[in-house]
C-alpha atoms as a printed R data frame, in Angstrom:
    type eleno elety resid chain resno        x       y       z
1   ATOM     1    CA   UNK     A     1  -57.762 -22.395 158.721
2   ATOM     2    CA   UNK     A     2  -60.938 -23.679 156.681
3   ATOM     3    CA   UNK     A     3  -64.215 -23.789 158.544
4   ATOM     4    CA   UNK     A     4  -68.093 -23.923 158.030
5   ATOM     5    CA   UNK     A     5  -69.172 -20.932 159.097
6   ATOM     6    CA   UNK     A     6  -72.914 -19.836 160.250
7   ATOM     7    CA   UNK     A     7  -72.917 -15.947 159.663
8   ATOM     8    CA   UNK     A     8  -76.553 -15.582 160.462
9   ATOM     9    CA   UNK     A     9  -79.491 -17.609 161.655
10  ATOM    10    CA   UNK     A    10  -80.757 -19.370 158.478
11  ATOM    11    CA   UNK     A    11  -81.195 -22.601 156.500
12  ATOM    12    CA   UNK     A    12  -78.861 -25.216 156.843
13  ATOM    13    CA   UNK     A    13  -77.847 -24.503 153.308
14  ATOM    14    CA   UNK     A    14  -76.452 -21.110 153.754
15  ATOM    15    CA   UNK     A    15  -73.872 -22.249 155.897
16  ATOM    16    CA   UNK     A    16  -70.532 -21.631 154.171
17  ATOM    17    CA   UNK     A    17  -66.555 -22.997 154.059
18  ATOM    18    CA   UNK     A    18  -64.389 -20.027 154.356
19  ATOM    19    CA   UNK     A    19  -61.046 -19.178 155.921
20  ATOM    20    CA   UNK     A    20  -60.817 -18.000 160.030
21  ATOM    21    CA   UNK     A    21  -58.352 -17.367 161.581
22  ATOM    22    CA   UNK     A    22  -56.458 -20.321 163.550
23  ATOM    23    CA   UNK     A    23  -57.203 -20.401 167.267
24  ATOM    24    CA   UNK     A    24  -54.867 -20.526 170.029
25  ATOM    25    CA   UNK     A    25  -54.873 -22.058 173.343
26  ATOM    26    CA   UNK     A    26  -55.143 -19.702 175.975
27  ATOM    27    CA   UNK     A    27  -54.602 -20.803 179.658
28  ATOM    28    CA   UNK     A    28  -56.308 -23.937 180.587
29  ATOM    29    CA   UNK     A    29  -56.802 -24.301 176.945
30  ATOM    30    CA   UNK     A    30  -55.612 -26.681 174.239
31  ATOM    31    CA   UNK     A    31  -56.066 -26.463 170.358
32  ATOM    32    CA   UNK     A    32  -56.612 -30.277 168.580
33  ATOM    33    CA   UNK     A    33  -55.889 -30.244 164.876
34  ATOM    34    CA   UNK     A    34  -59.323 -31.660 163.872
35  ATOM    35    CA   UNK     A    35  -59.207 -35.306 162.321
36  ATOM    36    CA   UNK     A    36  -62.962 -36.189 162.322
37  ATOM    37    CA   UNK     A    37  -66.241 -34.262 164.046
38  ATOM    38    CA   UNK     A    38  -69.369 -36.094 164.796
39  ATOM    39    CA   UNK     A    39  -73.007 -34.287 163.261
40  ATOM    40    CA   UNK     A    40  -75.930 -34.280 165.557
41  ATOM    41    CA   UNK     A    41  -79.477 -33.740 164.990
42  ATOM    42    CA   UNK     A    42  -79.017 -30.487 167.081
43  ATOM    43    CA   UNK     A    43  -76.339 -28.907 165.002
44  ATOM    44    CA   UNK     A    44  -79.097 -28.048 162.004
45  ATOM    45    CA   UNK     A    45  -81.398 -26.261 165.085
46  ATOM    46    CA   UNK     A    46  -78.640 -24.513 166.295
47  ATOM    47    CA   UNK     A    47  -77.732 -22.828 162.682
48  ATOM    48    CA   UNK     A    48  -81.557 -22.221 162.371
49  ATOM    49    CA   UNK     A    49  -81.727 -20.341 165.781
50  ATOM    50    CA   UNK     A    50  -84.294 -23.333 166.595
51  ATOM    51    CA   UNK     A    51  -81.897 -24.530 169.438
52  ATOM    52    CA   UNK     A    52  -81.973 -23.829 173.446
53  ATOM    53    CA   UNK     A    53  -79.084 -21.859 173.314
54  ATOM    54    CA   UNK     A    54  -78.450 -19.119 170.371
55  ATOM    55    CA   UNK     A    55  -74.190 -18.559 170.006
56  ATOM    56    CA   UNK     A    56  -73.203 -14.988 168.997
57  ATOM    57    CA   UNK     A    57  -72.805 -14.881 165.181
58  ATOM    58    CA   UNK     A    58  -70.516 -15.667 163.158
59  ATOM    59    CA   UNK     A    59  -70.012 -19.360 164.823
60  ATOM    60    CA   UNK     A    60  -68.971 -22.169 163.564
61  ATOM    61    CA   UNK     A    61  -71.094 -25.227 164.327
62  ATOM    62    CA   UNK     A    62  -69.979 -29.147 165.824
63  ATOM    63    CA   UNK     A    63  -69.913 -29.791 169.174
64  ATOM    64    CA   UNK     A    64  -67.756 -32.946 169.214
65  ATOM    65    CA   UNK     A    65  -64.258 -34.011 167.613
66  ATOM    66    CA   UNK     A    66  -61.411 -36.503 167.525
67  ATOM    67    CA   UNK     A    67  -57.863 -35.754 166.754
68  ATOM    68    CA   UNK     A    68  -54.511 -34.966 168.186
69  ATOM    69    CA   UNK     A    69  -53.344 -31.924 170.294
70  ATOM    70    CA   UNK     A    70  -51.455 -29.134 168.536
71  ATOM    71    CA   UNK     A    71  -50.811 -26.698 171.069
72  ATOM    72    CA   UNK     A    72  -50.990 -26.684 174.357
73  ATOM    73    CA   UNK     A    73  -51.942 -23.765 177.146
74  ATOM    74    CA   UNK     A    74  -50.670 -22.570 180.074
75  ATOM    75    CA   UNK     A    75  -51.070 -24.850 183.336
76  ATOM    76    CA   UNK     A    76  -52.461 -27.605 181.155
77  ATOM    77    CA   UNK     A    77  -50.377 -31.012 182.357
78  ATOM    78    CA   UNK     A    78  -52.378 -33.879 181.792
79  ATOM    79    CA   UNK     A    79  -51.824 -33.597 177.727
80  ATOM    80    CA   UNK     A    80  -48.986 -33.326 175.540
81  ATOM    81    CA   UNK     A    81  -48.708 -32.385 171.986
82  ATOM    82    CA   UNK     A    82  -49.127 -35.047 168.959
83  ATOM    83    CA   UNK     A    83  -51.605 -36.779 171.589
84  ATOM    84    CA   UNK     A    84  -54.947 -38.284 170.261
85  ATOM    85    CA   UNK     A    85  -58.154 -36.769 171.839
86  ATOM    86    CA   UNK     A    86  -61.633 -36.246 172.052
87  ATOM    87    CA   UNK     A    87  -62.918 -32.892 172.402
88  ATOM    88    CA   UNK     A    88  -66.149 -31.768 173.502
89  ATOM    89    CA   UNK     A    89  -66.168 -28.253 172.068
90  ATOM    90    CA   UNK     A    90  -70.011 -27.567 172.093
91  ATOM    91    CA   UNK     A    91  -69.143 -25.293 169.311
92  ATOM    92    CA   UNK     A    92  -66.180 -25.217 166.409
93  ATOM    93    CA   UNK     A    93  -65.852 -28.688 165.895
94  ATOM    94    CA   UNK     A    94  -66.768 -27.978 161.326
95  ATOM    95    CA   UNK     A    95  -62.866 -26.572 161.368
96  ATOM    96    CA   UNK     A    96  -59.385 -28.158 160.789
97  ATOM    97    CA   UNK     A    97  -58.816 -26.880 164.113
98  ATOM    98    CA   UNK     A    98  -60.254 -25.657 167.360
99  ATOM    99    CA   UNK     A    99  -59.417 -24.485 171.231
100 ATOM   100    CA   UNK     A   100  -61.346 -26.063 173.722
101 ATOM   101    CA   UNK     A   101  -60.844 -26.008 177.526
102 ATOM   102    CA   UNK     A   102  -58.477 -29.032 178.205
103 ATOM   103    CA   UNK     A   103  -60.926 -30.048 181.258
104 ATOM   104    CA   UNK     A   104  -63.048 -31.090 177.969
105 ATOM   105    CA   UNK     A   105  -60.407 -33.295 176.205
106 ATOM   106    CA   UNK     A   106  -59.938 -37.046 177.045
107 ATOM   107    CA   UNK     A   107  -57.066 -39.109 175.401
108 ATOM   108    CA   UNK     A   108  -58.019 -41.649 173.351
109 ATOM   109    CA   UNK     A   109  -57.132 -44.901 174.180
110 ATOM   110    CA   UNK     A   110  -54.907 -47.249 171.365
111 ATOM   111    CA   UNK     A   111  -57.768 -49.212 169.108
112 ATOM   112    CA   UNK     A   112  -60.276 -46.982 168.764
113 ATOM   113    CA   UNK     A   113  -60.091 -44.770 165.146
114 ATOM   114    CA   UNK     A   114  -60.540 -41.366 165.610
115 ATOM   115    CA   UNK     A   115  -63.165 -41.322 163.242
116 ATOM   116    CA   UNK     A   116  -65.485 -43.762 165.348
117 ATOM   117    CA   UNK     A   117  -64.218 -41.577 168.356
118 ATOM   118    CA   UNK     A   118  -65.586 -38.387 167.211
119 ATOM   119    CA   UNK     A   119  -68.625 -40.203 166.962
120 ATOM   120    CA   UNK     A   120  -68.468 -41.847 170.474
121 ATOM   121    CA   UNK     A   121  -69.419 -38.974 172.456
122 ATOM   122    CA   UNK     A   122  -72.229 -37.303 172.046
123 ATOM   123    CA   UNK     A   123  -74.914 -40.304 170.843
124 ATOM   124    CA   UNK     A   124  -73.342 -42.721 173.538
125 ATOM   125    CA   UNK     A   125  -72.723 -40.544 176.122
126 ATOM   126    CA   UNK     A   126  -76.453 -39.144 175.579
127 ATOM   127    CA   UNK     A   127  -77.754 -42.487 176.083
128 ATOM   128    CA   UNK     A   128  -75.537 -43.593 178.497
129 ATOM   129    CA   UNK     A   129  -76.898 -40.387 181.095
130 ATOM   130    CA   UNK     A   130  -80.129 -41.350 180.010
131 ATOM   131    CA   UNK     A   131  -80.191 -44.749 180.873
132 ATOM   132    CA   UNK     A   132  -77.920 -44.740 183.838
133 ATOM   133    CA   UNK     A   133  -78.824 -41.534 185.840
134 ATOM   134    CA   UNK     A   134  -82.183 -40.619 184.581
135 ATOM   135    CA   UNK     A   135  -83.974 -43.773 184.027
136 ATOM   136    CA   UNK     A   136  -82.117 -45.961 186.401
137 ATOM   137    CA   UNK     A   137  -82.455 -49.058 184.087
138 ATOM   138    CA   UNK     A   138  -81.998 -52.683 185.338
139 ATOM   139    CA   UNK     A   139  -82.473 -55.827 184.405
140 ATOM   140    CA   UNK     A   140  -85.725 -56.369 184.914
141 ATOM   141    CA   UNK     A   141  -86.831 -53.629 182.575
142 ATOM   142    CA   UNK     A   142  -88.291 -53.446 178.998
143 ATOM   143    CA   UNK     A   143  -86.724 -50.063 177.388
144 ATOM   144    CA   UNK     A   144  -88.321 -48.857 174.073
145 ATOM   145    CA   UNK     A   145  -85.946 -47.037 171.757
146 ATOM   146    CA   UNK     A   146  -87.797 -44.727 168.894
147 ATOM   147    CA   UNK     A   147  -85.609 -43.893 166.127
148 ATOM   148    CA   UNK     A   148  -83.720 -46.765 166.852
149 ATOM   149    CA   UNK     A   149  -81.450 -46.940 164.090
150 ATOM   150    CA   UNK     A   150  -80.274 -43.085 164.257
151 ATOM   151    CA   UNK     A   151  -76.956 -42.063 166.087
152 ATOM   152    CA   UNK     A   152  -78.220 -42.548 169.501
153 ATOM   153    CA   UNK     A   153  -80.863 -44.329 168.758
154 ATOM   154    CA   UNK     A   154  -78.618 -47.021 168.037
155 ATOM   155    CA   UNK     A   155  -76.744 -46.284 171.167
156 ATOM   156    CA   UNK     A   156  -79.542 -46.409 173.356
157 ATOM   157    CA   UNK     A   157  -80.571 -49.803 171.791
158 ATOM   158    CA   UNK     A   158  -76.304 -51.363 172.515
159 ATOM   159    CA   UNK     A   159  -76.369 -49.801 175.649
160 ATOM   160    CA   UNK     A   160  -79.437 -50.982 177.349
161 ATOM   161    CA   UNK     A   161  -78.834 -53.939 176.349
162 ATOM   162    CA   UNK     A   162  -75.434 -54.107 178.047
163 ATOM   163    CA   UNK     A   163  -77.068 -53.019 181.036
164 ATOM   164    CA   UNK     A   164  -79.142 -55.962 180.919
165 ATOM   165    CA   UNK     A   165  -82.991 -54.869 179.787
166 ATOM   166    CA   UNK     A   166  -85.131 -56.473 177.275
167 ATOM   167    CA   UNK     A   167  -84.922 -53.882 174.001
168 ATOM   168    CA   UNK     A   168  -87.473 -52.863 171.805
169 ATOM   169    CA   UNK     A   169  -86.570 -50.924 168.389
170 ATOM   170    CA   UNK     A   170  -88.771 -48.880 166.848
171 ATOM   171    CA   UNK     A   171  -87.885 -47.881 163.142
172 ATOM   172    CA   UNK     A   172  -89.562 -46.660 159.867
173 ATOM   173    CA   UNK     A   173  -88.443 -49.454 157.343
174 ATOM   174    CA   UNK     A   174  -87.411 -53.136 157.543
175 ATOM   175    CA   UNK     A   175  -83.705 -51.939 156.505
176 ATOM   176    CA   UNK     A   176  -83.821 -49.621 159.711
177 ATOM   177    CA   UNK     A   177  -84.902 -52.832 161.740
178 ATOM   178    CA   UNK     A   178  -82.039 -54.998 160.870
179 ATOM   179    CA   UNK     A   179  -79.852 -52.405 161.946
180 ATOM   180    CA   UNK     A   180  -81.214 -52.398 165.169
181 ATOM   181    CA   UNK     A   181  -81.200 -55.757 165.353
182 ATOM   182    CA   UNK     A   182  -77.541 -56.241 164.451
183 ATOM   183    CA   UNK     A   183  -76.990 -53.953 167.431
184 ATOM   184    CA   UNK     A   184  -78.585 -55.816 170.506
185 ATOM   185    CA   UNK     A   185  -82.481 -55.184 169.972
186 ATOM   186    CA   UNK     A   186  -84.631 -58.248 171.133
187 ATOM   187    CA   UNK     A   187  -87.682 -56.856 169.277
188 ATOM   188    CA   UNK     A   188  -87.924 -54.428 166.380
189 ATOM   189    CA   UNK     A   189  -91.254 -52.808 165.431
190 ATOM   190    CA   UNK     A   190  -91.399 -50.912 161.956
191 ATOM   191    CA   UNK     A   191  -93.998 -48.817 162.328
192 ATOM   192    CA   UNK     A   192  -95.096 -48.210 159.291
193 ATOM   193    CA   UNK     A   193  -98.723 -48.709 158.623
194 ATOM   194    CA   UNK     A   194  -99.387 -50.534 161.753
195 ATOM   195    CA   UNK     A   195 -100.961 -49.707 164.908
196 ATOM   196    CA   UNK     A   196  -97.989 -48.796 167.313
197 ATOM   197    CA   UNK     A   197  -99.793 -48.923 170.417
198 ATOM   198    CA   UNK     A   198 -101.165 -52.048 169.726
199 ATOM   199    CA   UNK     A   199  -97.795 -53.860 168.706
200 ATOM   200    CA   UNK     A   200  -96.337 -52.421 171.770
201 ATOM   201    CA   UNK     A   201  -99.192 -53.699 174.051
202 ATOM   202    CA   UNK     A   202  -98.979 -57.191 172.363
203 ATOM   203    CA   UNK     A   203  -94.796 -57.286 173.014
204 ATOM   204    CA   UNK     A   204  -95.272 -56.505 176.314
205 ATOM   205    CA   UNK     A   205  -97.982 -58.304 177.455
206 ATOM   206    CA   UNK     A   206 -100.223 -55.637 178.193
207 ATOM   207    CA   UNK     A   207  -98.145 -54.494 180.722
208 ATOM   208    CA   UNK     A   208  -96.917 -51.537 179.140
209 ATOM   209    CA   UNK     A   209  -92.991 -50.159 178.578
210 ATOM   210    CA   UNK     A   210  -90.659 -49.896 181.860
211 ATOM   211    CA   UNK     A   211  -88.230 -47.166 179.966
212 ATOM   212    CA   UNK     A   212  -89.011 -45.354 176.755
213 ATOM   213    CA   UNK     A   213  -86.206 -43.178 175.187
214 ATOM   214    CA   UNK     A   214  -87.846 -41.003 172.590
215 ATOM   215    CA   UNK     A   215  -86.105 -39.134 170.199
216 ATOM   216    CA   UNK     A   216  -88.448 -38.417 167.849
217 ATOM   217    CA   UNK     A   217  -91.129 -35.938 169.201
218 ATOM   218    CA   UNK     A   218  -94.851 -35.565 167.724
219 ATOM   219    CA   UNK     A   219  -97.273 -38.454 167.328
220 ATOM   220    CA   UNK     A   220  -94.265 -41.180 167.854
221 ATOM   221    CA   UNK     A   221  -94.058 -39.425 171.771
222 ATOM   222    CA   UNK     A   222  -98.258 -39.362 172.193
223 ATOM   223    CA   UNK     A   223  -98.195 -43.224 171.262
224 ATOM   224    CA   UNK     A   224  -95.732 -44.238 173.954
225 ATOM   225    CA   UNK     A   225  -96.768 -41.693 176.456
226 ATOM   226    CA   UNK     A   226 -100.175 -43.821 176.384
227 ATOM   227    CA   UNK     A   227  -98.204 -47.460 176.295
228 ATOM   228    CA   UNK     A   228  -96.338 -46.898 179.714
229 ATOM   229    CA   UNK     A   229  -96.043 -49.097 182.247
230 ATOM   230    CA   UNK     A   230  -96.425 -48.276 186.083
231 ATOM   231    CA   UNK     A   231  -93.749 -46.878 187.225
232 ATOM   232    CA   UNK     A   232  -92.351 -46.256 183.849
233 ATOM   233    CA   UNK     A   233  -89.937 -43.440 182.611
234 ATOM   234    CA   UNK     A   234  -90.840 -41.995 179.125
235 ATOM   235    CA   UNK     A   235  -87.310 -40.202 178.672
236 ATOM   236    CA   UNK     A   236  -87.197 -36.892 176.459
237 ATOM   237    CA   UNK     A   237  -84.237 -37.068 174.207
238 ATOM   238    CA   UNK     A   238  -85.090 -35.068 171.360
239 ATOM   239    CA   UNK     A   239  -87.706 -34.360 168.106
240 ATOM   240    CA   UNK     A   240  -86.123 -35.307 165.266
241 ATOM   241    CA   UNK     A   241  -89.603 -35.426 163.900
242 ATOM   242    CA   UNK     A   242  -89.754 -31.393 163.923
243 ATOM   243    CA   UNK     A   243  -92.811 -31.571 166.202
244 ATOM   244    CA   UNK     A   244  -92.572 -30.786 170.336
245 ATOM   245    CA   UNK     A   245  -95.457 -32.334 171.526
246 ATOM   246    CA   UNK     A   246  -98.036 -31.004 174.319
247 ATOM   247    CA   UNK     A   247  -98.152 -33.458 177.091
248 ATOM   248    CA   UNK     A   248 -101.387 -34.045 178.692
249 ATOM   249    CA   UNK     A   249 -100.299 -34.240 182.229
250 ATOM   250    CA   UNK     A   250 -102.837 -36.457 183.434
251 ATOM   251    CA   UNK     A   251 -101.627 -39.404 181.662
252 ATOM   252    CA   UNK     A   252  -98.885 -39.214 183.581
253 ATOM   253    CA   UNK     A   253 -100.803 -38.891 187.001
254 ATOM   254    CA   UNK     A   254 -103.726 -41.609 185.862
255 ATOM   255    CA   UNK     A   255 -100.998 -44.454 184.576
256 ATOM   256    CA   UNK     A   256  -98.115 -43.482 187.296
257 ATOM   257    CA   UNK     A   257  -94.783 -42.653 185.081
258 ATOM   258    CA   UNK     A   258  -92.531 -40.038 185.037
259 ATOM   259    CA   UNK     A   259  -91.666 -37.470 182.199
260 ATOM   260    CA   UNK     A   260  -87.799 -37.090 182.359
261 ATOM   261    CA   UNK     A   261  -85.805 -34.374 180.677
262 ATOM   262    CA   UNK     A   262  -82.542 -35.452 179.484
263 ATOM   263    CA   UNK     A   263  -79.672 -32.727 177.955
264 ATOM   264    CA   UNK     A   264  -76.969 -34.377 178.217
265 ATOM   265    CA   UNK     A   265  -74.684 -31.072 177.734
266 ATOM   266    CA   UNK     A   266  -76.245 -29.834 181.115
267 ATOM   267    CA   UNK     A   267  -75.755 -32.956 182.969
268 ATOM   268    CA   UNK     A   268  -71.565 -32.484 181.533
269 ATOM   269    CA   UNK     A   269  -71.712 -28.848 183.440
270 ATOM   270    CA   UNK     A   270  -73.811 -29.813 186.712
271 ATOM   271    CA   UNK     A   271  -72.321 -32.900 187.214
272 ATOM   272    CA   UNK     A   272  -68.768 -32.968 185.855
273 ATOM   273    CA   UNK     A   273  -67.431 -35.831 187.953
274 ATOM   274    CA   UNK     A   274  -70.859 -38.418 187.095
275 ATOM   275    CA   UNK     A   275  -69.897 -37.557 183.436
276 ATOM   276    CA   UNK     A   276  -66.036 -38.387 183.861
277 ATOM   277    CA   UNK     A   277  -67.049 -41.730 185.591
278 ATOM   278    CA   UNK     A   278  -69.684 -42.215 182.350
279 ATOM   279    CA   UNK     A   279  -66.999 -41.350 180.025
280 ATOM   280    CA   UNK     A   280  -64.432 -44.254 181.562
281 ATOM   281    CA   UNK     A   281  -66.988 -46.584 181.517
282 ATOM   282    CA   UNK     A   282  -67.722 -46.187 177.814
283 ATOM   283    CA   UNK     A   283  -64.240 -45.795 176.706
284 ATOM   284    CA   UNK     A   284  -63.793 -48.971 178.753
285 ATOM   285    CA   UNK     A   285  -66.887 -50.958 177.269
286 ATOM   286    CA   UNK     A   286  -65.890 -49.812 173.963
287 ATOM   287    CA   UNK     A   287  -62.132 -51.190 174.012
288 ATOM   288    CA   UNK     A   288  -63.670 -54.102 174.998
289 ATOM   289    CA   UNK     A   289  -65.943 -54.332 172.290
290 ATOM   290    CA   UNK     A   290  -69.080 -54.514 174.049
291 ATOM   291    CA   UNK     A   291  -70.573 -50.943 171.756
292 ATOM   292    CA   UNK     A   292  -69.337 -49.632 168.598
293 ATOM   293    CA   UNK     A   293  -69.743 -47.029 166.790
294 ATOM   294    CA   UNK     A   294  -71.810 -47.611 163.342
295 ATOM   295    CA   UNK     A   295  -70.461 -44.767 160.731
296 ATOM   296    CA   UNK     A   296  -72.810 -44.657 157.966
297 ATOM   297    CA   UNK     A   297  -70.556 -42.125 156.140
298 ATOM   298    CA   UNK     A   298  -67.945 -39.803 156.186
299 ATOM   299    CA   UNK     A   299  -67.790 -36.172 154.188
300 ATOM   300    CA   UNK     A   300  -65.898 -33.910 153.379
301 ATOM   301    CA   UNK     A   301  -65.794 -30.474 155.448
302 ATOM   302    CA   UNK     A   302  -66.903 -28.540 152.211
303 ATOM   303    CA   UNK     A   303  -69.854 -31.077 152.098
304 ATOM   304    CA   UNK     A   304  -71.014 -30.539 155.374
305 ATOM   305    CA   UNK     A   305  -74.294 -29.267 154.135
306 ATOM   306    CA   UNK     A   306  -75.091 -32.528 152.758
307 ATOM   307    CA   UNK     A   307  -73.667 -34.431 156.134
308 ATOM   308    CA   UNK     A   308  -76.299 -32.538 158.607
309 ATOM   309    CA   UNK     A   309  -79.073 -32.989 155.924
310 ATOM   310    CA   UNK     A   310  -78.552 -36.288 155.663
311 ATOM   311    CA   UNK     A   311  -79.018 -36.611 159.500
312 ATOM   312    CA   UNK     A   312  -81.751 -34.324 159.383
313 ATOM   313    CA   UNK     A   313  -83.718 -36.371 157.012
314 ATOM   314    CA   UNK     A   314  -83.563 -39.157 158.700
315 ATOM   315    CA   UNK     A   315  -81.598 -41.130 156.177
316 ATOM   316    CA   UNK     A   316  -78.863 -42.285 158.702
317 ATOM   317    CA   UNK     A   317  -78.219 -45.751 160.168
318 ATOM   318    CA   UNK     A   318  -75.651 -44.725 162.999
319 ATOM   319    CA   UNK     A   319  -73.561 -41.397 162.940
320 ATOM   320    CA   UNK     A   320  -72.406 -39.073 160.099
321 ATOM   321    CA   UNK     A   321  -69.137 -37.696 160.586
322 ATOM   322    CA   UNK     A   322  -67.034 -34.950 158.828
323 ATOM   323    CA   UNK     A   323  -63.391 -35.536 158.206
324 ATOM   324    CA   UNK     A   324  -61.474 -32.274 157.455
């Protein structure tokens, strides 16, 4: 099979399209013919050796796929060859085929295109887990989403609105603001050239924000940490801006808010039953038309470097997918 391979931790440009052995299904596994793979910001960090985990080399990046079941291993009874599925593979997604545990494979309901299914999991599932399990978001809360036109930011806007919160999106351009509004944001702040802290204060009538879904890091995180309401929850999602901020903990003490880490990959392992319940709810919402995947661009497998760079350069509105 063809695959994108990371042979050493290096810039994304060093990734290679090369032939790799076809995977086989061991006991408890299935092999999926990949029709689409979602591209996520951590993919870039992973290949550079900058992520929380460092895989053994060489490896194939790509954590979420959709396709059809090609082979079933011993002991797998709930899936069948030819079935359309979503696969959570952590690694191996940027390829024509991937083997993964059957426990991480979910049938795709009718009506969900496979390219959209491949982009549904990480972004929406992260936002869902963050707002539901970590923030306990309620309809009385104000939710502020940074990086709100990106994949997981846009998902947080949709899900936050669905859960009844007032949603304030924060974006870097008017065009991105319009995307956020089209997906349910009540207010969008274009932070370029303005005092963002003052704008948040104005839009919350001086109260501050109950929940922040913070994807950017750096100065954006610092501004949000100074804009929290009493009993607020500042969700740490990621650092798309490149800088991991240092947090002065006295702010949390004085302002009475919590800083809450969100690592969806660990959640799926530590709380598998909650994870599956979340996925059932997400897929139901999708079929009902209450959430949607916005695909900005589709790339061929050979153009995976361009796909990753579009995400890391923060030029994407919604999601990017690779179609082998």
